[in-house]
Tab-separated table of C-alpha atoms in Angstrom:
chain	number	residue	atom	x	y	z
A	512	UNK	CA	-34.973	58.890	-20.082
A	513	UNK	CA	-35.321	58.928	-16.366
A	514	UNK	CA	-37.398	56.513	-16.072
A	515	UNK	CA	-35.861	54.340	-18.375
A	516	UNK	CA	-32.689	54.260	-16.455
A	517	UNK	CA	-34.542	53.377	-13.063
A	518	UNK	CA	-36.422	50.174	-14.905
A	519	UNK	CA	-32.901	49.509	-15.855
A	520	UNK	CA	-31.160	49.550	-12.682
A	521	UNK	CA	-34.052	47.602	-11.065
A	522	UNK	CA	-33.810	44.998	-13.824
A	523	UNK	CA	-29.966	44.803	-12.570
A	524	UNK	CA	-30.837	44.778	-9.118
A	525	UNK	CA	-33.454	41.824	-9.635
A	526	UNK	CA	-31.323	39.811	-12.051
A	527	UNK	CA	-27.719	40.438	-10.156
A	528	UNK	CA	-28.975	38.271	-7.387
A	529	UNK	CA	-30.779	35.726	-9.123
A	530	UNK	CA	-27.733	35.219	-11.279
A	531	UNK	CA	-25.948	35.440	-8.235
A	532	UNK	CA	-27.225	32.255	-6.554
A	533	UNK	CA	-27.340	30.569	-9.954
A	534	UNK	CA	-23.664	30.705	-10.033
A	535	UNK	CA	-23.370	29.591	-6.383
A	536	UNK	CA	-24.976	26.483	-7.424
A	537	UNK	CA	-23.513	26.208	-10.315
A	538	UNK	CA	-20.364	26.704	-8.356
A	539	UNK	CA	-21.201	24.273	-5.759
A	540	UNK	CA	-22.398	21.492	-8.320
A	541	UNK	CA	-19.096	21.986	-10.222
A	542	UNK	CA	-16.946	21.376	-6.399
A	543	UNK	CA	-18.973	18.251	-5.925
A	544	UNK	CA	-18.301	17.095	-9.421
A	545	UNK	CA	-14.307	17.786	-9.131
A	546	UNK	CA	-14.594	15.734	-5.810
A	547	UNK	CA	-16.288	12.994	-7.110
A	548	UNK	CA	-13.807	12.413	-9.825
A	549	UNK	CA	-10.909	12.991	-7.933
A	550	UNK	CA	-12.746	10.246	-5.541
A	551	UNK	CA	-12.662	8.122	-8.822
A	552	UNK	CA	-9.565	8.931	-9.949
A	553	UNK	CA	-8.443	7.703	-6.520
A	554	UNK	CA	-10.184	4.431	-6.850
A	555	UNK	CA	-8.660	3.810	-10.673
A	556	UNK	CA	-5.388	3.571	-9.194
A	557	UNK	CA	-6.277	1.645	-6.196
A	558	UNK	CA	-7.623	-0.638	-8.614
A	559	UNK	CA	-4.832	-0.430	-10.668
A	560	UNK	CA	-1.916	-1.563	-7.932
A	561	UNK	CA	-4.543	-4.511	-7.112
A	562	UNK	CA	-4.570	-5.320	-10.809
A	563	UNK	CA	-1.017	-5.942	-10.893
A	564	UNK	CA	-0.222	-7.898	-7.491
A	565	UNK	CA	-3.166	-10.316	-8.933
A	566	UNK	CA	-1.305	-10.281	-12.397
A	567	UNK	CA	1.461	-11.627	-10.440
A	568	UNK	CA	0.176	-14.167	-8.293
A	569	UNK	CA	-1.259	-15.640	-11.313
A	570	UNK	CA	2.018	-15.346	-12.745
A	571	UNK	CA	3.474	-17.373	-9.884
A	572	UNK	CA	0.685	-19.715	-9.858
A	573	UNK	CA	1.315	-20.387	-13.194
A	574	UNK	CA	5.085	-21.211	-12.582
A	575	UNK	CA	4.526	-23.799	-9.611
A	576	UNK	CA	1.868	-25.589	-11.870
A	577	UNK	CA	4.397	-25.891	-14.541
A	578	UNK	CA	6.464	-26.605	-12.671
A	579	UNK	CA	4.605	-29.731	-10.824
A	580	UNK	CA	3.727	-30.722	-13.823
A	581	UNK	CA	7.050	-31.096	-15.693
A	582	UNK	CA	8.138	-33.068	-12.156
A	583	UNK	CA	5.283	-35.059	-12.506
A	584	UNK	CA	5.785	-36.109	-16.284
A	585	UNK	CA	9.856	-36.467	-15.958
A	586	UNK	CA	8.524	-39.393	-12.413
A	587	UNK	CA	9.233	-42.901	-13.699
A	588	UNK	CA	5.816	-44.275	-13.772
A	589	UNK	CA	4.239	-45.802	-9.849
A	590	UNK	CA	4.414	-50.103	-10.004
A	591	UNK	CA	1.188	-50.751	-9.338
A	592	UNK	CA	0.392	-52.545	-5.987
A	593	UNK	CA	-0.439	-56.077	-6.072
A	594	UNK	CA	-3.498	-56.638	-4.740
A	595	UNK	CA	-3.699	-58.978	-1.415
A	596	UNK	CA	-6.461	-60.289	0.582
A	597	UNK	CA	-9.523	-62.379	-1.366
A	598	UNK	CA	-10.475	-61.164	-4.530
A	599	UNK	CA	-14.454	-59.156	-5.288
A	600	UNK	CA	-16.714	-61.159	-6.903
């Protein structure tokens, strides 16, 4: 029974630490992970705010152009020029 209990506790003492620095890592791999998605998360909404100001240029781009167009169509049509000088043949 002795004997049994002193494999046991050296079993504990060899596992404790292995398990030990497995969790660090673990530990460690699961801080980089929550920084790189908070790093992402971060760039999402950057993203996002440069999503909408281009939305809205091309809004306003697509006003003016309209807008020059409907000028351009409501213009009374250009006389053409008559031509002076000698003639192309």
């Amino acid at each position: 029974m002795r004997v049994r209990l002193l494999r046991l506790a050296l079993v504990a003492l060899l596992v404790v630490p292995g398990a030990a620095a497995a969790q660090s890592g673990i530990d460690g791999r699961l801080n980089d992970l929550q920084r790189s998605l908070s790093a992402i998360a971060s760039q999402v909404e950057q993203l996002k705010v440069q999503d909408r100001q281009l939305e809205q240029q091309l809004t306003r781009m697509q006003t003016s152009f309209e807008q020059r167009i409907e000028r351009l169509e409501k213009a009374p049509a250009a006389k053409p020029t008559p031509r002076t000088g000698r003639s192309r043949h």
